[in-house]
């Protein structure tokens, strides 16, 4: 009911996350295109709104409606004083946007930041093989959260020639990096589980061998 528009908009500032998020949902049902333009900055600020709930809400609208407002919101957040908090949050929602349209702004952010959380969030939404060289560089980043995002992205779009890099990452000092490197190896094109068993047999690092064995066992159990 459009007559409730102004009251609902005020309710999006309510301290209650349940009430404010319900108001946002209602506003999107009334007029999504108009609502999204001012709601995206609200989403960036409302850290008490669960990301999964917001993503589900945006996914219901579809990429045709949410891509442009999300891109504009990310650009505005990156230019703000609170970019360290807002940009990673909005980038997590880019999964519902068209990757081809969102990639340019993601690359621009990566070229202009050294913040590990922002970098990690940006790498999560890269799906273009043209970004492989950049991902390979970030796989050696000093921050483990960046390395995880990089190896996960290599699992999505990596090539057979990334096998050595990911094999080396099995010896990373951080457990989660090793785990995701093993999962990424499994997803590489032209790599079979038998190939990975052969790799495991010649790994000098027993922690790396154990991690790969665990990932192969998980995959065989699927």
PDB file of C-alpha atoms in Angstrom:
ATOM      1  CA  UNK A   1       0.000   0.000   0.000  1.00  0.00           C
ATOM      2  CA  UNK A   2       1.721   3.179  -1.203  1.00  0.00           C
ATOM      3  CA  UNK A   3      -0.008   5.210   1.485  1.00  0.00           C
ATOM      4  CA  UNK A   4       2.295   3.505   3.996  1.00  0.00           C
ATOM      5  CA  UNK A   5       5.446   4.577   2.131  1.00  0.00           C
ATOM      6  CA  UNK A   6       6.658   7.351   4.428  1.00  0.00           C
ATOM      7  CA  UNK A   7       5.891   5.439   7.614  1.00  0.00           C
ATOM      8  CA  UNK A   8       7.726   2.369   6.312  1.00  0.00           C
ATOM      9  CA  UNK A   9      10.727   4.441   5.300  1.00  0.00           C
ATOM     10  CA  UNK A  10      10.974   5.871   8.803  1.00  0.00           C
ATOM     11  CA  UNK A  11      10.781   2.351  10.205  1.00  0.00           C
ATOM     12  CA  UNK A  12      13.933   1.318   8.329  1.00  0.00           C
ATOM     13  CA  UNK A  13      15.782   3.443  10.920  1.00  0.00           C
ATOM     14  CA  UNK A  14      14.156   1.650  13.844  1.00  0.00           C
ATOM     15  CA  UNK A  15      16.677   0.141  16.310  1.00  0.00           C
ATOM     16  CA  UNK A  16      14.992  -3.246  15.977  1.00  0.00           C
ATOM     17  CA  UNK A  17      16.645  -5.235  13.166  1.00  0.00           C
ATOM     18  CA  UNK A  18      13.524  -7.377  12.766  1.00  0.00           C
ATOM     19  CA  UNK A  19      11.151  -4.438  12.408  1.00  0.00           C
ATOM     20  CA  UNK A  20      13.455  -2.296  10.258  1.00  0.00           C
ATOM     21  CA  UNK A  21      14.263  -5.155   7.880  1.00  0.00           C
ATOM     22  CA  UNK A  22      10.580  -6.040   7.552  1.00  0.00           C
ATOM     23  CA  UNK A  23       9.887  -2.413   6.619  1.00  0.00           C
ATOM     24  CA  UNK A  24      12.627  -2.539   3.981  1.00  0.00           C
ATOM     25  CA  UNK A  25      11.127  -5.719   2.546  1.00  0.00           C
ATOM     26  CA  UNK A  26       7.701  -4.081   2.345  1.00  0.00           C
ATOM     27  CA  UNK A  27       9.125  -1.024   0.591  1.00  0.00           C
ATOM     28  CA  UNK A  28      10.787  -3.252  -2.011  1.00  0.00           C
ATOM     29  CA  UNK A  29       7.454  -4.973  -2.580  1.00  0.00           C
ATOM     30  CA  UNK A  30       5.792  -1.591  -3.139  1.00  0.00           C
ATOM     31  CA  UNK A  31       8.366  -0.083  -5.510  1.00  0.00           C
ATOM     32  CA  UNK A  32      11.733  -1.806  -5.798  1.00  0.00           C
ATOM     33  CA  UNK A  33      13.450   0.553  -8.289  1.00  0.00           C
ATOM     34  CA  UNK A  34      12.707   3.667  -6.251  1.00  0.00           C
ATOM     35  CA  UNK A  35      13.484   1.971  -2.943  1.00  0.00           C
ATOM     36  CA  UNK A  36      16.833   0.494  -3.964  1.00  0.00           C
ATOM     37  CA  UNK A  37      18.450   3.835  -4.755  1.00  0.00           C
ATOM     38  CA  UNK A  38      18.296   5.017  -1.141  1.00  0.00           C
ATOM     39  CA  UNK A  39      18.067   1.601   0.566  1.00  0.00           C
ATOM     40  CA  UNK A  40      21.514   0.353  -0.539  1.00  0.00           C
ATOM     41  CA  UNK A  41      23.333   2.961   1.629  1.00  0.00           C
ATOM     42  CA  UNK A  42      21.052   1.974   4.527  1.00  0.00           C
ATOM     43  CA  UNK A  43      21.985  -1.680   3.981  1.00  0.00           C
ATOM     44  CA  UNK A  44      25.656  -0.686   4.093  1.00  0.00           C
ATOM     45  CA  UNK A  45      25.196   0.989   7.479  1.00  0.00           C
ATOM     46  CA  UNK A  46      22.840  -1.526   9.110  1.00  0.00           C
ATOM     47  CA  UNK A  47      25.358  -4.108  10.267  1.00  0.00           C
ATOM     48  CA  UNK A  48      22.620  -5.652  12.427  1.00  0.00           C
ATOM     49  CA  UNK A  49      20.789  -6.750   9.260  1.00  0.00           C
ATOM     50  CA  UNK A  50      22.038 -10.298   8.537  1.00  0.00           C
ATOM     51  CA  UNK A  51      23.833 -10.394   5.200  1.00  0.00           C
ATOM     52  CA  UNK A  52      22.170 -13.693   4.271  1.00  0.00           C
ATOM     53  CA  UNK A  53      18.712 -12.169   4.775  1.00  0.00           C
ATOM     54  CA  UNK A  54      19.569  -9.097   2.723  1.00  0.00           C
ATOM     55  CA  UNK A  55      21.104 -11.206  -0.055  1.00  0.00           C
ATOM     56  CA  UNK A  56      17.968 -13.358  -0.186  1.00  0.00           C
ATOM     57  CA  UNK A  57      15.863 -10.200  -0.405  1.00  0.00           C
ATOM     58  CA  UNK A  58      17.958  -8.836  -3.276  1.00  0.00           C
ATOM     59  CA  UNK A  59      18.045 -12.200  -5.022  1.00  0.00           C
ATOM     60  CA  UNK A  60      14.256 -12.220  -5.121  1.00  0.00           C
ATOM     61  CA  UNK A  61      14.402  -8.964  -7.106  1.00  0.00           C
ATOM     62  CA  UNK A  62      16.931 -10.334  -9.603  1.00  0.00           C
ATOM     63  CA  UNK A  63      20.098  -8.900 -11.150  1.00  0.00           C
ATOM     64  CA  UNK A  64      18.225  -6.690 -13.610  1.00  0.00           C
ATOM     65  CA  UNK A  65      17.007  -4.553 -10.729  1.00  0.00           C
ATOM     66  CA  UNK A  66      19.818  -4.758  -8.201  1.00  0.00           C
ATOM     67  CA  UNK A  67      23.011  -4.537 -10.280  1.00  0.00           C
ATOM     68  CA  UNK A  68      23.043  -0.797 -10.987  1.00  0.00           C
ATOM     69  CA  UNK A  69      22.049   0.315  -7.434  1.00  0.00           C
ATOM     70  CA  UNK A  70      24.627  -2.046  -5.899  1.00  0.00           C
ATOM     71  CA  UNK A  71      27.405  -0.710  -8.129  1.00  0.00           C
ATOM     72  CA  UNK A  72      26.459   2.879  -7.262  1.00  0.00           C
ATOM     73  CA  UNK A  73      26.301   1.981  -3.571  1.00  0.00           C
ATOM     74  CA  UNK A  74      29.733   0.352  -3.582  1.00  0.00           C
ATOM     75  CA  UNK A  75      31.281   3.330  -5.357  1.00  0.00           C
ATOM     76  CA  UNK A  76      29.701   5.756  -2.871  1.00  0.00           C
ATOM     77  CA  UNK A  77      30.784   3.653   0.109  1.00  0.00           C
ATOM     78  CA  UNK A  78      34.367   3.471  -1.203  1.00  0.00           C
ATOM     79  CA  UNK A  79      34.457   7.275  -1.369  1.00  0.00           C
ATOM     80  CA  UNK A  80      33.164   7.615   2.205  1.00  0.00           C
ATOM     81  CA  UNK A  81      35.044   7.840   5.498  1.00  0.00           C
ATOM     82  CA  UNK A  82      33.546   4.517   6.590  1.00  0.00           C
ATOM     83  CA  UNK A  83      34.658   2.466   3.582  1.00  0.00           C
ATOM     84  CA  UNK A  84      36.519  -0.102   5.698  1.00  0.00           C
ATOM     85  CA  UNK A  85      33.200  -1.227   7.187  1.00  0.00           C
ATOM     86  CA  UNK A  86      30.717  -0.561   4.403  1.00  0.00           C
ATOM     87  CA  UNK A  87      32.547  -1.699   1.273  1.00  0.00           C
ATOM     88  CA  UNK A  88      33.187  -5.330   2.351  1.00  0.00           C
ATOM     89  CA  UNK A  89      29.550  -5.616   3.413  1.00  0.00           C
ATOM     90  CA  UNK A  90      28.216  -4.385   0.070  1.00  0.00           C
ATOM     91  CA  UNK A  91      30.711  -6.429  -1.917  1.00  0.00           C
ATOM     92  CA  UNK A  92      29.344  -9.575  -0.261  1.00  0.00           C
ATOM     93  CA  UNK A  93      26.008  -8.682  -1.833  1.00  0.00           C
ATOM     94  CA  UNK A  94      27.501  -8.327  -5.307  1.00  0.00           C
ATOM     95  CA  UNK A  95      26.950 -12.057  -5.719  1.00  0.00           C
ATOM     96  CA  UNK A  96      23.395 -11.223  -6.834  1.00  0.00           C
ATOM     97  CA  UNK A  97      24.565  -8.707  -9.485  1.00  0.00           C
ATOM     98  CA  UNK A  98      25.697  -9.369 -13.039  1.00  0.00           C
ATOM     99  CA  UNK A  99      29.430 -10.239 -12.766  1.00  0.00           C
ATOM    100  CA  UNK A 100      30.264  -8.654 -16.110  1.00  0.00           C
ATOM    101  CA  UNK A 101      28.824  -5.311 -15.036  1.00  0.00           C
ATOM    102  CA  UNK A 102      30.168  -5.328 -11.495  1.00  0.00           C
ATOM    103  CA  UNK A 103      33.718  -6.440 -12.418  1.00  0.00           C
ATOM    104  CA  UNK A 104      35.005  -2.996 -13.517  1.00  0.00           C
ATOM    105  CA  UNK A 105      34.175  -1.329 -10.200  1.00  0.00           C
ATOM    106  CA  UNK A 106      35.592  -4.312  -8.292  1.00  0.00           C
ATOM    107  CA  UNK A 107      38.853  -4.034 -10.227  1.00  0.00           C
ATOM    108  CA  UNK A 108      38.972  -0.284  -9.610  1.00  0.00           C
ATOM    109  CA  UNK A 109      38.600  -0.854  -5.879  1.00  0.00           C
ATOM    110  CA  UNK A 110      41.340  -3.496  -5.886  1.00  0.00           C
ATOM    111  CA  UNK A 111      43.675  -1.082  -7.667  1.00  0.00           C
ATOM    112  CA  UNK A 112      43.095   1.608  -5.039  1.00  0.00           C
ATOM    113  CA  UNK A 113      43.095  -0.184  -1.688  1.00  0.00           C
ATOM    114  CA  UNK A 114      45.477  -2.050   0.575  1.00  0.00           C
ATOM    115  CA  UNK A 115      42.788  -2.941   3.120  1.00  0.00           C
ATOM    116  CA  UNK A 116      42.820  -6.743   3.507  1.00  0.00           C
ATOM    117  CA  UNK A 117      39.117  -7.062   4.296  1.00  0.00           C
ATOM    118  CA  UNK A 118      38.124  -5.011   1.252  1.00  0.00           C
ATOM    119  CA  UNK A 119      40.490  -6.974  -0.989  1.00  0.00           C
ATOM    120  CA  UNK A 120      39.188 -10.307   0.297  1.00  0.00           C
ATOM    121  CA  UNK A 121      35.570  -9.268  -0.240  1.00  0.00           C
ATOM    122  CA  UNK A 122      36.335  -8.027  -3.766  1.00  0.00           C
ATOM    123  CA  UNK A 123      38.085 -11.244  -4.790  1.00  0.00           C
ATOM    124  CA  UNK A 124      34.993 -13.234  -3.804  1.00  0.00           C
ATOM    125  CA  UNK A 125      32.992 -11.712  -6.649  1.00  0.00           C
ATOM    126  CA  UNK A 126      35.505 -12.090  -9.495  1.00  0.00           C
ATOM    127  CA  UNK A 127      34.549 -14.654 -12.141  1.00  0.00           C
ATOM    128  CA  UNK A 128      36.463 -13.450 -15.204  1.00  0.00           C
ATOM    129  CA  UNK A 129      39.494 -15.491 -16.384  1.00  0.00           C
ATOM    130  CA  UNK A 130      41.110 -12.190 -17.377  1.00  0.00           C
ATOM    131  CA  UNK A 131      41.660 -11.625 -13.640  1.00  0.00           C
ATOM    132  CA  UNK A 132      43.707 -14.793 -13.183  1.00  0.00           C
ATOM    133  CA  UNK A 133      47.116 -13.105 -13.067  1.00  0.00           C
ATOM    134  CA  UNK A 134      45.859 -10.758 -10.355  1.00  0.00           C
ATOM    135  CA  UNK A 135      44.421 -13.676  -8.381  1.00  0.00           C
ATOM    136  CA  UNK A 136      47.705 -15.542  -8.600  1.00  0.00           C
ATOM    137  CA  UNK A 137      49.464 -12.526  -7.115  1.00  0.00           C
ATOM    138  CA  UNK A 138      46.957 -12.197  -4.284  1.00  0.00           C
ATOM    139  CA  UNK A 139      47.406 -15.889  -3.469  1.00  0.00           C
ATOM    140  CA  UNK A 140      50.801 -14.816  -2.042  1.00  0.00           C
ATOM    141  CA  UNK A 141      49.395 -11.901  -0.031  1.00  0.00           C
ATOM    142  CA  UNK A 142      50.570 -11.401   3.545  1.00  0.00           C
ATOM    143  CA  UNK A 143      47.004 -11.569   4.900  1.00  0.00           C
ATOM    144  CA  UNK A 144      45.492 -15.028   5.223  1.00  0.00           C
ATOM    145  CA  UNK A 145      41.971 -13.704   4.593  1.00  0.00           C
ATOM    146  CA  UNK A 146      43.137 -12.426   1.195  1.00  0.00           C
ATOM    147  CA  UNK A 147      44.918 -15.699   0.413  1.00  0.00           C
ATOM    148  CA  UNK A 148      41.731 -17.650   1.170  1.00  0.00           C
ATOM    149  CA  UNK A 149      39.664 -15.486  -1.174  1.00  0.00           C
ATOM    150  CA  UNK A 150      42.311 -15.780  -3.878  1.00  0.00           C
ATOM    151  CA  UNK A 151      42.530 -19.577  -3.778  1.00  0.00           C
ATOM    152  CA  UNK A 152      38.740 -19.895  -3.673  1.00  0.00           C
ATOM    153  CA  UNK A 153      38.541 -17.713  -6.770  1.00  0.00           C
ATOM    154  CA  UNK A 154      41.167 -19.897  -8.449  1.00  0.00           C
ATOM    155  CA  UNK A 155      38.902 -22.836  -7.678  1.00  0.00           C
ATOM    156  CA  UNK A 156      36.165 -21.087  -9.667  1.00  0.00           C
ATOM    157  CA  UNK A 157      38.106 -19.905 -12.702  1.00  0.00           C
ATOM    158  CA  UNK A 158      41.599 -21.375 -12.405  1.00  0.00           C
ATOM    159  CA  UNK A 159      43.351 -23.224 -15.224  1.00  0.00           C
ATOM    160  CA  UNK A 160      45.379 -26.465 -15.249  1.00  0.00           C
ATOM    161  CA  UNK A 161      48.568 -24.374 -15.028  1.00  0.00           C
ATOM    162  CA  UNK A 162      47.475 -23.212 -11.564  1.00  0.00           C
ATOM    163  CA  UNK A 163      48.051 -26.704 -10.191  1.00  0.00           C
ATOM    164  CA  UNK A 164      51.581 -25.937  -8.989  1.00  0.00           C
ATOM    165  CA  UNK A 165      50.585 -22.712  -7.240  1.00  0.00           C
ATOM    166  CA  UNK A 166      47.705 -24.400  -5.435  1.00  0.00           C
ATOM    167  CA  UNK A 167      49.898 -27.369  -4.544  1.00  0.00           C
ATOM    168  CA  UNK A 168      52.380 -24.941  -2.956  1.00  0.00           C
ATOM    169  CA  UNK A 169      49.474 -23.336  -1.047  1.00  0.00           C
ATOM    170  CA  UNK A 170      48.826 -26.705   0.622  1.00  0.00           C
ATOM    171  CA  UNK A 171      51.806 -25.832   2.826  1.00  0.00           C
ATOM    172  CA  UNK A 172      50.439 -22.444   3.869  1.00  0.00           C
ATOM    173  CA  UNK A 173      50.822 -21.675   7.561  1.00  0.00           C
ATOM    174  CA  UNK A 174      47.068 -21.123   7.935  1.00  0.00           C
ATOM    175  CA  UNK A 175      44.770 -24.171   8.071  1.00  0.00           C
ATOM    176  CA  UNK A 176      41.891 -22.591   6.132  1.00  0.00           C
ATOM    177  CA  UNK A 177      44.174 -21.532   3.289  1.00  0.00           C
ATOM    178  CA  UNK A 178      45.445 -25.108   3.010  1.00  0.00           C
ATOM    179  CA  UNK A 179      41.889 -26.442   3.047  1.00  0.00           C
ATOM    180  CA  UNK A 180      40.621 -24.124   0.328  1.00  0.00           C
ATOM    181  CA  UNK A 181      43.735 -24.734  -1.776  1.00  0.00           C
ATOM    182  CA  UNK A 182      42.926 -28.451  -1.673  1.00  0.00           C
ATOM    183  CA  UNK A 183      39.295 -27.783  -2.626  1.00  0.00           C
ATOM    184  CA  UNK A 184      40.462 -25.520  -5.461  1.00  0.00           C
ATOM    185  CA  UNK A 185      42.791 -28.218  -6.787  1.00  0.00           C
ATOM    186  CA  UNK A 186      39.843 -30.590  -7.038  1.00  0.00           C
ATOM    187  CA  UNK A 187      37.912 -28.070  -9.141  1.00  0.00           C
ATOM    188  CA  UNK A 188      40.675 -27.323 -11.649  1.00  0.00           C
ATOM    189  CA  UNK A 189      39.898 -28.381 -15.234  1.00  0.00           C
ATOM    190  CA  UNK A 190      41.544 -31.620 -16.377  1.00  0.00           C
ATOM    191  CA  UNK A 191      42.416 -32.604 -12.796  1.00  0.00           C
ATOM    192  CA  UNK A 192      41.121 -35.949 -11.573  1.00  0.00           C
ATOM    193  CA  UNK A 193      41.055 -37.389  -8.085  1.00  0.00           C
ATOM    194  CA  UNK A 194      43.642 -39.937  -9.240  1.00  0.00           C
ATOM    195  CA  UNK A 195      45.904 -37.035 -10.265  1.00  0.00           C
ATOM    196  CA  UNK A 196      45.560 -35.603  -6.774  1.00  0.00           C
ATOM    197  CA  UNK A 197      46.407 -38.950  -5.189  1.00  0.00           C
ATOM    198  CA  UNK A 198      49.636 -38.938  -7.202  1.00  0.00           C
ATOM    199  CA  UNK A 199      50.405 -35.380  -6.066  1.00  0.00           C
ATOM    200  CA  UNK A 200      49.732 -36.351  -2.449  1.00  0.00           C
ATOM    201  CA  UNK A 201      52.155 -39.237  -2.696  1.00  0.00           C
ATOM    202  CA  UNK A 202      55.107 -36.974  -3.517  1.00  0.00           C
ATOM    203  CA  UNK A 203      54.363 -34.036  -1.196  1.00  0.00           C
ATOM    204  CA  UNK A 204      57.286 -33.542   1.226  1.00  0.00           C
ATOM    205  CA  UNK A 205      55.107 -31.679   3.746  1.00  0.00           C
ATOM    206  CA  UNK A 206      52.957 -34.183   5.678  1.00  0.00           C
ATOM    207  CA  UNK A 207      50.513 -31.415   6.679  1.00  0.00           C
ATOM    208  CA  UNK A 208      49.979 -30.655   2.989  1.00  0.00           C
ATOM    209  CA  UNK A 209      49.574 -34.353   2.199  1.00  0.00           C
ATOM    210  CA  UNK A 210      47.051 -34.788   5.016  1.00  0.00           C
ATOM    211  CA  UNK A 211      45.019 -31.821   3.843  1.00  0.00           C
ATOM    212  CA  UNK A 212      44.874 -33.067   0.273  1.00  0.00           C
ATOM    213  CA  UNK A 213      43.934 -36.537   1.478  1.00  0.00           C
ATOM    214  CA  UNK A 214      41.084 -35.051   3.507  1.00  0.00           C
ATOM    215  CA  UNK A 215      39.775 -33.056   0.531  1.00  0.00           C
ATOM    216  CA  UNK A 216      39.956 -36.074  -1.792  1.00  0.00           C
ATOM    217  CA  UNK A 217      38.155 -38.233   0.772  1.00  0.00           C
ATOM    218  CA  UNK A 218      35.418 -35.614   1.122  1.00  0.00           C
ATOM    219  CA  UNK A 219      35.040 -35.460  -2.645  1.00  0.00           C
ATOM    220  CA  UNK A 220      34.868 -39.241  -3.019  1.00  0.00           C
ATOM    221  CA  UNK A 221      32.177 -39.339  -0.316  1.00  0.00           C
ATOM    222  CA  UNK A 222      29.922 -36.911  -2.209  1.00  0.00           C
TER     223      UNK A 222
END
